[in-house]
Structures are given as structure tokens and as C-alpha cells.
GROMACS .gro file of C-alpha atoms in nm:
model
  438
    1UNK     CA    1  -2.312  -6.503   2.817
    2UNK     CA    2  -2.050  -6.598   2.558
    3UNK     CA    3  -2.244  -6.916   2.472
    4UNK     CA    4  -2.551  -6.705   2.399
    5UNK     CA    5  -2.348  -6.467   2.183
    6UNK     CA    6  -2.188  -6.757   1.993
    7UNK     CA    7  -2.528  -6.914   1.929
    8UNK     CA    8  -2.670  -6.579   1.819
    9UNK     CA    9  -2.382  -6.529   1.573
   10UNK     CA   10  -2.460  -6.869   1.424
   11UNK     CA   11  -2.830  -6.780   1.388
   12UNK     CA   12  -2.742  -6.445   1.229
   13UNK     CA   13  -2.519  -6.622   0.975
   14UNK     CA   14  -2.808  -6.857   0.902
   15UNK     CA   15  -3.018  -6.562   0.790
   16UNK     CA   16  -3.271  -6.542   1.075
   17UNK     CA   17  -3.419  -6.205   1.169
   18UNK     CA   18  -3.409  -6.052   1.517
   19UNK     CA   19  -3.748  -6.182   1.626
   20UNK     CA   20  -3.667  -6.537   1.516
   21UNK     CA   21  -3.325  -6.525   1.685
   22UNK     CA   22  -3.469  -6.390   2.009
   23UNK     CA   23  -3.731  -6.665   2.020
   24UNK     CA   24  -3.479  -6.944   1.953
   25UNK     CA   25  -3.234  -6.814   2.213
   26UNK     CA   26  -3.505  -6.791   2.477
   27UNK     CA   27  -3.608  -7.151   2.404
   28UNK     CA   28  -3.252  -7.281   2.418
   29UNK     CA   29  -3.136  -7.075   2.718
   30UNK     CA   30  -3.457  -7.078   2.919
   31UNK     CA   31  -3.267  -7.041   3.247
   32UNK     CA   32  -3.148  -6.694   3.139
   33UNK     CA   33  -3.371  -6.393   3.195
   34UNK     CA   34  -3.552  -6.290   2.878
   35UNK     CA   35  -3.451  -5.927   2.937
   36UNK     CA   36  -3.082  -6.030   2.926
   37UNK     CA   37  -3.132  -6.213   2.595
   38UNK     CA   38  -3.323  -5.914   2.451
   39UNK     CA   39  -3.033  -5.687   2.548
   40UNK     CA   40  -2.775  -5.914   2.379
   41UNK     CA   41  -2.985  -5.936   2.063
   42UNK     CA   42  -3.043  -5.560   2.048
   43UNK     CA   43  -2.672  -5.492   2.092
   44UNK     CA   44  -2.598  -5.681   1.770
   45UNK     CA   45  -2.529  -5.462   1.467
   46UNK     CA   46  -2.847  -5.430   1.258
   47UNK     CA   47  -2.638  -5.432   0.941
   48UNK     CA   48  -2.531  -5.792   1.003
   49UNK     CA   49  -2.893  -5.903   1.038
   50UNK     CA   50  -3.004  -5.720   0.724
   51UNK     CA   51  -2.716  -5.838   0.507
   52UNK     CA   52  -2.759  -6.205   0.596
   53UNK     CA   53  -3.137  -6.183   0.544
   54UNK     CA   54  -3.090  -6.009   0.211
   55UNK     CA   55  -2.861  -6.286   0.087
   56UNK     CA   56  -3.096  -6.563   0.201
   57UNK     CA   57  -3.407  -6.414   0.036
   58UNK     CA   58  -3.234  -6.306  -0.288
   59UNK     CA   59  -3.204  -6.494  -0.614
   60UNK     CA   60  -2.831  -6.552  -0.671
   61UNK     CA   61  -2.664  -6.565  -1.012
   62UNK     CA   62  -2.331  -6.584  -1.183
   63UNK     CA   63  -2.265  -6.436  -1.525
   64UNK     CA   64  -2.182  -6.710  -1.775
   65UNK     CA   65  -1.955  -6.469  -1.963
   66UNK     CA   66  -1.739  -6.396  -1.658
   67UNK     CA   67  -1.461  -6.622  -1.535
   68UNK     CA   68  -1.444  -6.479  -1.184
   69UNK     CA   69  -1.626  -6.566  -0.862
   70UNK     CA   70  -1.865  -6.271  -0.857
   71UNK     CA   71  -2.220  -6.346  -0.745
   72UNK     CA   72  -2.514  -6.115  -0.828
   73UNK     CA   73  -2.802  -6.066  -0.583
   74UNK     CA   74  -3.153  -5.997  -0.710
   75UNK     CA   75  -3.358  -5.898  -0.403
   76UNK     CA   76  -3.736  -5.937  -0.457
   77UNK     CA   77  -3.784  -5.628  -0.234
   78UNK     CA   78  -3.541  -5.400  -0.414
   79UNK     CA   79  -3.481  -5.331  -0.786
   80UNK     CA   80  -3.109  -5.260  -0.757
   81UNK     CA   81  -2.875  -5.551  -0.833
   82UNK     CA   82  -2.591  -5.603  -0.584
   83UNK     CA   83  -2.263  -5.791  -0.630
   84UNK     CA   84  -2.061  -5.996  -0.381
   85UNK     CA   85  -1.767  -6.237  -0.406
   86UNK     CA   86  -1.828  -6.602  -0.317
   87UNK     CA   87  -1.555  -6.579  -0.052
   88UNK     CA   88  -1.748  -6.301   0.121
   89UNK     CA   89  -2.064  -6.512   0.117
   90UNK     CA   90  -1.878  -6.781   0.309
   91UNK     CA   91  -1.767  -6.525   0.568
   92UNK     CA   92  -2.115  -6.382   0.619
   93UNK     CA   93  -2.307  -6.713   0.633
   94UNK     CA   94  -2.232  -7.030   0.825
   95UNK     CA   95  -2.141  -7.349   0.643
   96UNK     CA   96  -2.489  -7.503   0.653
   97UNK     CA   97  -2.659  -7.181   0.533
   98UNK     CA   98  -2.406  -7.144   0.252
   99UNK     CA   99  -2.478  -7.498   0.134
  100UNK     CA  100  -2.846  -7.409   0.105
  101UNK     CA  101  -2.776  -7.129  -0.143
  102UNK     CA  102  -2.873  -7.193  -0.504
  103UNK     CA  103  -2.639  -6.996  -0.728
  104UNK     CA  104  -2.767  -7.010  -1.083
  105UNK     CA  105  -2.547  -6.953  -1.393
  106UNK     CA  106  -2.721  -6.716  -1.634
  107UNK     CA  107  -2.662  -6.525  -1.951
  108UNK     CA  108  -2.701  -6.157  -1.865
  109UNK     CA  109  -2.912  -5.936  -2.092
  110UNK     CA  110  -3.047  -5.581  -2.076
  111UNK     CA  111  -3.405  -5.542  -2.198
  112UNK     CA  112  -3.618  -5.251  -2.066
  113UNK     CA  113  -3.928  -5.385  -2.241
  114UNK     CA  114  -3.927  -5.732  -2.086
  115UNK     CA  115  -4.118  -5.758  -1.759
  116UNK     CA  116  -3.946  -6.074  -1.631
  117UNK     CA  117  -3.623  -6.043  -1.436
  118UNK     CA  118  -3.537  -6.414  -1.473
  119UNK     CA  119  -3.660  -6.645  -1.748
  120UNK     CA  120  -3.563  -6.950  -1.949
  121UNK     CA  121  -3.526  -6.912  -2.325
  122UNK     CA  122  -3.620  -7.151  -2.602
  123UNK     CA  123  -3.255  -7.256  -2.602
  124UNK     CA  124  -3.302  -7.380  -2.240
  125UNK     CA  125  -3.052  -7.121  -2.115
  126UNK     CA  126  -3.145  -6.914  -1.810
  127UNK     CA  127  -3.145  -6.540  -1.872
  128UNK     CA  128  -3.111  -6.264  -1.616
  129UNK     CA  129  -3.244  -5.920  -1.714
  130UNK     CA  130  -3.018  -5.656  -1.556
  131UNK     CA  131  -3.248  -5.363  -1.637
  132UNK     CA  132  -3.343  -5.167  -1.324
  133UNK     CA  133  -3.670  -4.973  -1.371
  134UNK     CA  134  -3.692  -4.613  -1.246
  135UNK     CA  135  -3.867  -4.557  -0.913
  136UNK     CA  136  -4.199  -4.448  -1.069
  137UNK     CA  137  -4.230  -4.788  -1.242
  138UNK     CA  138  -4.201  -5.003  -0.929
  139UNK     CA  139  -4.396  -5.060  -0.607
  140UNK     CA  140  -4.267  -5.047  -0.249
  141UNK     CA  141  -4.130  -5.401  -0.288
  142UNK     CA  142  -3.929  -5.321  -0.598
  143UNK     CA  143  -4.167  -5.499  -0.836
  144UNK     CA  144  -4.301  -5.362  -1.165
  145UNK     CA  145  -4.641  -5.201  -1.126
  146UNK     CA  146  -4.907  -5.050  -1.350
  147UNK     CA  147  -4.808  -4.688  -1.403
  148UNK     CA  148  -5.069  -4.441  -1.283
  149UNK     CA  149  -5.212  -4.229  -1.562
  150UNK     CA  150  -5.165  -3.851  -1.544
  151UNK     CA  151  -5.355  -3.673  -1.822
  152UNK     CA  152  -5.229  -3.318  -1.772
  153UNK     CA  153  -4.876  -3.186  -1.788
  154UNK     CA  154  -4.764  -3.080  -1.437
  155UNK     CA  155  -4.777  -2.700  -1.432
  156UNK     CA  156  -4.414  -2.646  -1.330
  157UNK     CA  157  -4.292  -2.847  -1.629
  158UNK     CA  158  -4.536  -2.678  -1.864
  159UNK     CA  159  -4.382  -2.349  -1.753
  160UNK     CA  160  -4.029  -2.488  -1.797
  161UNK     CA  161  -4.080  -2.619  -2.152
  162UNK     CA  162  -4.270  -2.304  -2.247
  163UNK     CA  163  -3.966  -2.105  -2.131
  164UNK     CA  164  -3.710  -2.331  -2.302
  165UNK     CA  165  -3.899  -2.327  -2.633
  166UNK     CA  166  -3.946  -1.949  -2.611
  167UNK     CA  167  -4.320  -2.004  -2.641
  168UNK     CA  168  -4.293  -2.166  -2.985
  169UNK     CA  169  -4.558  -2.438  -3.004
  170UNK     CA  170  -4.368  -2.650  -3.260
  171UNK     CA  171  -4.056  -2.666  -3.041
  172UNK     CA  172  -4.255  -2.726  -2.721
  173UNK     CA  173  -4.453  -3.010  -2.875
  174UNK     CA  174  -4.149  -3.178  -3.027
  175UNK     CA  175  -3.958  -3.185  -2.697
  176UNK     CA  176  -4.258  -3.340  -2.518
  177UNK     CA  177  -4.306  -3.602  -2.791
  178UNK     CA  178  -3.934  -3.681  -2.791
  179UNK     CA  179  -3.931  -3.735  -2.414
  180UNK     CA  180  -4.248  -3.946  -2.426
  181UNK     CA  181  -4.103  -4.161  -2.704
  182UNK     CA  182  -3.778  -4.200  -2.506
  183UNK     CA  183  -3.980  -4.364  -2.226
  184UNK     CA  184  -4.222  -4.566  -2.438
  185UNK     CA  185  -3.977  -4.678  -2.710
  186UNK     CA  186  -3.656  -4.504  -2.821
  187UNK     CA  187  -3.569  -4.213  -3.049
  188UNK     CA  188  -3.372  -4.254  -3.370
  189UNK     CA  189  -3.335  -3.877  -3.400
  190UNK     CA  190  -3.090  -3.701  -3.169
  191UNK     CA  191  -3.240  -3.412  -2.971
  192UNK     CA  192  -2.998  -3.121  -3.018
  193UNK     CA  193  -3.028  -2.822  -2.783
  194UNK     CA  194  -2.784  -2.556  -2.900
  195UNK     CA  195  -2.819  -2.219  -2.734
  196UNK     CA  196  -2.703  -1.961  -2.484
  197UNK     CA  197  -2.566  -2.068  -2.143
  198UNK     CA  198  -2.798  -2.072  -1.841
  199UNK     CA  199  -3.126  -2.115  -2.032
  200UNK     CA  200  -3.205  -2.461  -1.890
  201UNK     CA  201  -3.032  -2.716  -2.117
  202UNK     CA  202  -2.859  -2.876  -1.818
  203UNK     CA  203  -3.180  -2.880  -1.614
  204UNK     CA  204  -3.342  -3.068  -1.900
  205UNK     CA  205  -3.062  -3.324  -1.872
  206UNK     CA  206  -3.130  -3.363  -1.497
  207UNK     CA  207  -3.500  -3.414  -1.570
  208UNK     CA  208  -3.409  -3.690  -1.816
  209UNK     CA  209  -3.199  -3.860  -1.548
  210UNK     CA  210  -3.500  -3.869  -1.316
  211UNK     CA  211  -3.723  -4.001  -1.593
  212UNK     CA  212  -3.512  -4.308  -1.676
  213UNK     CA  213  -3.329  -4.367  -1.346
  214UNK     CA  214  -2.961  -4.335  -1.258
  215UNK     CA  215  -2.857  -4.683  -1.375
  216UNK     CA  216  -3.012  -4.621  -1.720
  217UNK     CA  217  -2.859  -4.276  -1.774
  218UNK     CA  218  -2.514  -4.173  -1.898
  219UNK     CA  219  -2.367  -3.824  -1.912
  220UNK     CA  220  -2.065  -3.789  -2.135
  221UNK     CA  221  -1.885  -3.539  -2.358
  222UNK     CA  222  -1.658  -3.525  -2.662
  223UNK     CA  223  -1.457  -3.829  -2.554
  224UNK     CA  224  -1.746  -4.036  -2.687
  225UNK     CA  225  -1.636  -3.955  -3.044
  226UNK     CA  226  -1.270  -3.870  -2.986
  227UNK     CA  227  -1.172  -4.187  -2.796
  228UNK     CA  228  -1.187  -4.552  -2.900
  229UNK     CA  229  -1.383  -4.669  -2.594
  230UNK     CA  230  -1.756  -4.618  -2.548
  231UNK     CA  231  -1.851  -4.860  -2.268
  232UNK     CA  232  -2.005  -4.570  -2.073
  233UNK     CA  233  -2.314  -4.584  -2.296
  234UNK     CA  234  -2.366  -4.960  -2.272
  235UNK     CA  235  -2.712  -5.063  -2.146
  236UNK     CA  236  -2.859  -4.714  -2.119
  237UNK     CA  237  -3.199  -4.566  -2.195
  238UNK     CA  238  -3.076  -4.209  -2.229
  239UNK     CA  239  -2.734  -4.063  -2.313
  240UNK     CA  240  -2.671  -3.693  -2.245
  241UNK     CA  241  -2.374  -3.553  -2.440
  242UNK     CA  242  -2.291  -3.223  -2.273
  243UNK     CA  243  -2.089  -2.958  -2.460
  244UNK     CA  244  -2.037  -3.184  -2.757
  245UNK     CA  245  -1.821  -3.053  -3.040
  246UNK     CA  246  -1.850  -3.250  -3.364
  247UNK     CA  247  -1.609  -3.138  -3.635
  248UNK     CA  248  -1.595  -3.290  -3.979
  249UNK     CA  249  -1.748  -3.588  -4.156
  250UNK     CA  250  -1.554  -3.859  -3.970
  251UNK     CA  251  -1.667  -3.746  -3.625
  252UNK     CA  252  -2.020  -3.695  -3.750
  253UNK     CA  253  -2.034  -4.048  -3.894
  254UNK     CA  254  -1.896  -4.192  -3.570
  255UNK     CA  255  -2.163  -4.010  -3.374
  256UNK     CA  256  -2.441  -4.121  -3.608
  257UNK     CA  257  -2.344  -4.484  -3.549
  258UNK     CA  258  -2.455  -4.438  -3.187
  259UNK     CA  259  -2.817  -4.416  -3.301
  260UNK     CA  260  -2.827  -4.751  -3.483
  261UNK     CA  261  -3.035  -5.047  -3.359
  262UNK     CA  262  -2.714  -5.237  -3.294
  263UNK     CA  263  -2.406  -5.065  -3.154
  264UNK     CA  264  -2.053  -5.193  -3.111
  265UNK     CA  265  -1.947  -5.143  -2.748
  266UNK     CA  266  -1.579  -5.150  -2.661
  267UNK     CA  267  -1.432  -5.109  -2.313
  268UNK     CA  268  -1.069  -5.067  -2.218
  269UNK     CA  269  -0.897  -5.405  -2.227
  270UNK     CA  270  -1.208  -5.576  -2.366
  271UNK     CA  271  -1.301  -5.690  -2.715
  272UNK     CA  272  -1.570  -5.496  -2.898
  273UNK     CA  273  -1.911  -5.659  -2.883
  274UNK     CA  274  -2.233  -5.585  -3.070
  275UNK     CA  275  -2.516  -5.482  -2.835
  276UNK     CA  276  -2.882  -5.397  -2.883
  277UNK     CA  277  -2.925  -5.021  -2.851
  278UNK     CA  278  -3.210  -4.895  -2.628
  279UNK     CA  279  -3.084  -4.538  -2.584
  280UNK     CA  280  -3.216  -4.203  -2.696
  281UNK     CA  281  -2.946  -3.937  -2.731
  282UNK     CA  282  -2.965  -3.575  -2.614
  283UNK     CA  283  -2.687  -3.329  -2.691
  284UNK     CA  284  -2.640  -2.977  -2.560
  285UNK     CA  285  -2.393  -2.701  -2.632
  286UNK     CA  286  -2.357  -2.326  -2.587
  287UNK     CA  287  -2.186  -2.286  -2.925
  288UNK     CA  288  -2.359  -2.269  -3.261
  289UNK     CA  289  -2.052  -2.406  -3.438
  290UNK     CA  290  -2.046  -2.723  -3.223
  291UNK     CA  291  -2.216  -2.942  -3.486
  292UNK     CA  292  -2.113  -3.034  -3.838
  293UNK     CA  293  -2.447  -3.113  -4.003
  294UNK     CA  294  -2.470  -3.209  -4.372
  295UNK     CA  295  -2.754  -3.085  -4.587
  296UNK     CA  296  -2.926  -3.424  -4.618
  297UNK     CA  297  -2.895  -3.515  -4.249
  298UNK     CA  298  -3.174  -3.735  -4.110
  299UNK     CA  299  -3.046  -3.779  -3.755
  300UNK     CA  300  -3.033  -3.441  -3.577
  301UNK     CA  301  -3.349  -3.272  -3.454
  302UNK     CA  302  -3.226  -2.923  -3.371
  303UNK     CA  303  -3.481  -2.734  -3.163
  304UNK     CA  304  -3.498  -2.356  -3.150
  305UNK     CA  305  -3.450  -2.234  -2.793
  306UNK     CA  306  -3.495  -1.919  -2.589
  307UNK     CA  307  -3.213  -1.671  -2.532
  308UNK     CA  308  -3.341  -1.586  -2.183
  309UNK     CA  309  -3.176  -1.729  -1.875
  310UNK     CA  310  -3.380  -1.974  -1.669
  311UNK     CA  311  -3.334  -1.767  -1.353
  312UNK     CA  312  -3.506  -1.475  -1.524
  313UNK     CA  313  -3.834  -1.672  -1.515
  314UNK     CA  314  -3.780  -1.914  -1.223
  315UNK     CA  315  -3.676  -1.858  -0.863
  316UNK     CA  316  -3.400  -2.068  -0.707
  317UNK     CA  317  -3.664  -2.272  -0.521
  318UNK     CA  318  -3.863  -2.331  -0.843
  319UNK     CA  319  -3.551  -2.454  -1.023
  320UNK     CA  320  -3.479  -2.694  -0.735
  321UNK     CA  321  -3.837  -2.823  -0.758
  322UNK     CA  322  -3.781  -2.906  -1.126
  323UNK     CA  323  -3.497  -3.135  -1.017
  324UNK     CA  324  -3.687  -3.306  -0.734
  325UNK     CA  325  -3.755  -3.672  -0.804
  326UNK     CA  326  -4.111  -3.668  -0.670
  327UNK     CA  327  -4.201  -3.397  -0.922
  328UNK     CA  328  -4.019  -3.565  -1.211
  329UNK     CA  329  -4.213  -3.884  -1.134
  330UNK     CA  330  -4.541  -3.698  -1.199
  331UNK     CA  331  -4.401  -3.582  -1.533
  332UNK     CA  332  -4.297  -3.941  -1.610
  333UNK     CA  333  -4.653  -4.067  -1.553
  334UNK     CA  334  -4.781  -3.803  -1.794
  335UNK     CA  335  -4.521  -3.887  -2.061
  336UNK     CA  336  -4.563  -4.262  -2.021
  337UNK     CA  337  -4.927  -4.241  -2.135
  338UNK     CA  338  -4.877  -3.954  -2.383
  339UNK     CA  339  -4.988  -4.058  -2.732
  340UNK     CA  340  -4.693  -4.064  -2.972
  341UNK     CA  341  -4.692  -4.126  -3.347
  342UNK     CA  342  -4.394  -4.359  -3.390
  343UNK     CA  343  -4.369  -4.293  -3.765
  344UNK     CA  344  -4.367  -3.918  -3.707
  345UNK     CA  345  -4.081  -3.953  -3.458
  346UNK     CA  346  -3.866  -4.120  -3.724
  347UNK     CA  347  -3.862  -3.788  -3.912
  348UNK     CA  348  -3.610  -3.524  -3.817
  349UNK     CA  349  -3.740  -3.198  -3.668
  350UNK     CA  350  -3.638  -2.884  -3.859
  351UNK     CA  351  -3.606  -2.534  -3.719
  352UNK     CA  352  -3.435  -2.206  -3.803
  353UNK     CA  353  -3.167  -2.294  -3.548
  354UNK     CA  354  -3.039  -2.563  -3.787
  355UNK     CA  355  -2.967  -2.300  -4.052
  356UNK     CA  356  -2.801  -2.080  -3.789
  357UNK     CA  357  -2.573  -2.370  -3.694
  358UNK     CA  358  -2.476  -2.442  -4.053
  359UNK     CA  359  -2.401  -2.077  -4.127
  360UNK     CA  360  -2.205  -2.023  -3.803
  361UNK     CA  361  -1.924  -2.249  -3.922
  362UNK     CA  362  -1.867  -2.062  -4.250
  363UNK     CA  363  -1.570  -1.841  -4.329
  364UNK     CA  364  -1.632  -1.501  -4.486
  365UNK     CA  365  -1.539  -1.649  -4.824
  366UNK     CA  366  -1.779  -1.940  -4.789
  367UNK     CA  367  -2.058  -1.711  -4.672
  368UNK     CA  368  -2.008  -1.481  -4.972
  369UNK     CA  369  -2.005  -1.780  -5.206
  370UNK     CA  370  -2.333  -1.922  -5.072
  371UNK     CA  371  -2.520  -1.600  -4.997
  372UNK     CA  372  -2.418  -1.392  -5.300
  373UNK     CA  373  -2.236  -1.579  -5.575
  374UNK     CA  374  -2.450  -1.897  -5.569
  375UNK     CA  375  -2.771  -1.692  -5.579
  376UNK     CA  376  -2.642  -1.485  -5.870
  377UNK     CA  377  -2.549  -1.802  -6.063
  378UNK     CA  378  -2.861  -2.005  -5.989
  379UNK     CA  379  -2.944  -2.250  -6.268
  380UNK     CA  380  -2.596  -2.224  -6.426
  381UNK     CA  381  -2.312  -2.475  -6.457
  382UNK     CA  382  -1.971  -2.304  -6.445
  383UNK     CA  383  -1.613  -2.430  -6.475
  384UNK     CA  384  -1.452  -2.467  -6.132
  385UNK     CA  385  -1.157  -2.254  -6.245
  386UNK     CA  386  -1.392  -1.961  -6.321
  387UNK     CA  387  -1.556  -1.998  -5.977
  388UNK     CA  388  -1.215  -2.001  -5.812
  389UNK     CA  389  -1.115  -1.688  -6.005
  390UNK     CA  390  -1.423  -1.515  -5.862
  391UNK     CA  391  -1.280  -1.579  -5.513
  392UNK     CA  392  -0.953  -1.413  -5.615
  393UNK     CA  393  -1.136  -1.110  -5.755
  394UNK     CA  394  -1.300  -1.066  -5.413
  395UNK     CA  395  -0.956  -1.106  -5.253
  396UNK     CA  396  -1.067  -1.422  -5.072
  397UNK     CA  397  -0.854  -1.730  -5.027
  398UNK     CA  398  -0.949  -1.969  -5.306
  399UNK     CA  399  -1.133  -2.288  -5.205
  400UNK     CA  400  -0.970  -2.602  -5.339
  401UNK     CA  401  -1.169  -2.871  -5.520
  402UNK     CA  402  -1.169  -3.082  -5.203
  403UNK     CA  403  -1.293  -2.788  -4.993
  404UNK     CA  404  -1.566  -2.715  -5.248
  405UNK     CA  405  -1.681  -3.079  -5.237
  406UNK     CA  406  -1.697  -3.078  -4.856
  407UNK     CA  407  -1.894  -2.753  -4.861
  408UNK     CA  408  -2.130  -2.909  -5.114
  409UNK     CA  409  -2.198  -3.198  -4.874
  410UNK     CA  410  -2.340  -2.950  -4.623
  411UNK     CA  411  -2.526  -2.734  -4.877
  412UNK     CA  412  -2.621  -2.986  -5.143
  413UNK     CA  413  -2.946  -2.804  -5.217
  414UNK     CA  414  -2.746  -2.499  -5.334
  415UNK     CA  415  -2.467  -2.643  -5.549
  416UNK     CA  416  -2.272  -2.953  -5.643
  417UNK     CA  417  -1.925  -3.017  -5.787
  418UNK     CA  418  -1.956  -3.235  -6.098
  419UNK     CA  419  -1.707  -3.400  -6.333
  420UNK     CA  420  -1.855  -3.428  -6.685
  421UNK     CA  421  -1.642  -3.582  -6.962
  422UNK     CA  422  -1.613  -3.354  -7.265
  423UNK     CA  423  -1.424  -3.470  -7.576
  424UNK     CA  424  -1.278  -3.751  -7.369
  425UNK     CA  425  -1.148  -3.515  -7.105
  426UNK     CA  426  -1.295  -3.487  -6.753
  427UNK     CA  427  -1.384  -3.128  -6.666
  428UNK     CA  428  -1.444  -2.997  -6.313
  429UNK     CA  429  -1.753  -2.780  -6.295
  430UNK     CA  430  -1.989  -2.634  -6.034
  431UNK     CA  431  -2.362  -2.681  -6.087
  432UNK     CA  432  -2.583  -2.427  -5.912
  433UNK     CA  433  -2.942  -2.527  -5.836
  434UNK     CA  434  -3.256  -2.314  -5.857
  435UNK     CA  435  -3.390  -2.083  -6.122
  436UNK     CA  436  -3.174  -1.812  -6.268
  437UNK     CA  437  -3.260  -1.456  -6.167
  438UNK     CA  438  -3.485  -1.290  -6.418
   0.00000   0.00000   0.00000
């Protein structure tokens, strides 16, 4: 019996399946009852068979940028890329089977819009595309397929977006276009959902995960702009920043850099490297004062949302159905074929919620200055010292020149701090825009 088991172990390590092993053992040990051989084969752990077969049928690669002994497995029957050390390969396979393996050095890239997994470039270097398509893009063998066309929005998602947008057609349409563009291309405008807790902002994030697939999705928070490392967003199609809190120009500029075509990715202990950016960014927060948005911003599309909780319109079962992958896949098919105007999506979406956000961060003094004093002085240019004296008369803390300039950055359509030279001397003044009250 031990001879049979030893021979079977050798066949397993050579990558043969159960049927092939059983046939070879019966030929070699013909004097043994076939039922005995079948029992020995069936006792063998299925995992060992499957792992050896997976290795033998996979394309094997090493990353040219890595110095280690890691080998990557690209299984033609599964989209997910697996990793294994060379030493483990030697343990799983016998010597002869290991010698038959072709392990190909490649430069690893991430390109969601390239169909080929492995290809040779004009520079004669082999490239390995690490992008893993979501389940609705692949067939039962893990290969890219033609995506079925769905011409009508699935009813449950129509109801969800109608709820989230509070029935406002402009907000509903923009969210659908943004999601469609995230699948077909990428968005240069950040989708900003700022509103009350429990209305469905997080559910929208879960839907996005299902649309792009787990390996192409990142959920992060304020550490993205408060820390030096951002490797968590490398090679992603969608980045969900939950409860983000962007304060001041520096953090805002750092966040805006995440939308560029090329993005510098830096991991802990690794040098920063410039990568192509394929991600659309979605941010959500319960707090109106979570974003510092300048007047001339061209990056943040702030949508106006409902104030009603999701569970006021949906049952627990209906909310669970929104998160089910089979349902999200139907939505994906609809969005994948949805007609999107690429030029239109380069323009930021405006809503009343943007003004609410800007006003929510104001002090009482700033609000008085913008809502009362600036309106009263429309069309005038006034010395900064006189403006500051007006604050004192109202018993407000006076805004410094620097504070006035920063406020002007956010409300540049209302006023601007200027420095004209009069008689050789530079004078600080405040120029208010608009026509003077009649």
C-alpha cells in the first residue's frame, strides 16, 4: 500500500488530476483491486490536487522591480492573482515538474482599459497587467466577456437614488452620470456627499465597491491628507474617503493632487513613484464644515442630499438587497452602457449644498462681513483700516490682513484685498464687487 501512496504523491506533485492519477495507478499496480486504489485516491486531500493543478496550468511571473523570490500565478480560470514563494513551489511539486515550469520576468503594470493580461511591448519587454476585472466583466472561466446591455435602471436603485437626491432631478442625474463615467473612464471631479447621518452615503460607498470590485476599491479617511503615505490608493478605480475633514488651503491642495492624471505614490519604507491615476474619488461626511472649498474651485461636485434616513423609506431587507452583489451587477451593466458626455463630466456640479458648506465654516464676524457689510459696500473700494474699524464698532474681533486674504480666496466673487501704490506708498484696500445699492 505504501508504494501506491508514494507513487500517488509523486503524481500529485506532477500536477495530475484525480482521474489521471487513478488511471495511472491502476495501470502500474494492476495486481491491486481497483476499489482499493480508488479508496486511496479519494482519501487524498483535495486541496493538494487543486493546488498542484493550479500551479501547472497557470502563467507564472516574477516582478522585475522586486529583488525577492516571489512568484505570481495568473490562472486562466480565475481573475485573481495569487502569490507564492519559489521555495514553496519546490515543496509542492516534484523536481521534474518544477523544471518544466516557465517563470517569466515581467514589468508589472495596472491598466483597466487594456484587455490583455500579458503582452510584449515595443521595447521587447514583457508586461503583466495586474488589473482584476469585477465579476460582472468576466465569464465563468475568469476571462473578459462582452458586457450584457441593460437599458433600464433596476427599480431598487432608482428608488435609492431618488431617495438620496431627495427627488431632485439634477442631483439624481449627476450621481448616475458620475457612476457611469467612473466605470467607463474616470472622473476628474470629486463626488462630495455631505449630509445627515443614516441617509445612505455609506450604502452608496458599498454599491461603488461592488461596481469596481474589491481589488480596485479603497476606503480611507483623513489619514490620506494628514499622513505622508498614500499607498492605499495605488492601482484603484474608486477611492471612498469616509468622514473626511479638510481644513485649510494646504490640506485642500494635497487632496486636489489626488485627482491628477499622474499621482505620486509613497509607501512606508519605499521611495515615492509617479503612477498613472485611474481612480474616481468619492467623499462623504456628516458635517457641513468638513470641506474647505475656495470660490473658484473646479474639483468638488457637491450634491444636495435628502435629510431623511434611509430606513424611513427602505426596510432592512431592501437595504440588504442594495448591497447584494447580484443586484449591483445589474446596475453595473446599466451604467456600463449609459451614454455619458465626457466634456460635461469635466465641469464641476454646483448645488445649494456648496453654499451651505462654505457658510457653515464662518464665524459670526465673517458672516456679518459677507452678508451685511459687503452687500452694503458693493462697488466700493475701501481702506482696510476702515473695514477693520467697522468690525470694532460691531464689537467683533478684527480680522487681520492675512485672515481677510484667506477669506477672499473662498469668496472671491464678493471681495478682494488689493495693494495699490499711491504717491509711491502701497496702500491696503478692500475692493467689493457688484453694483452699489441704489
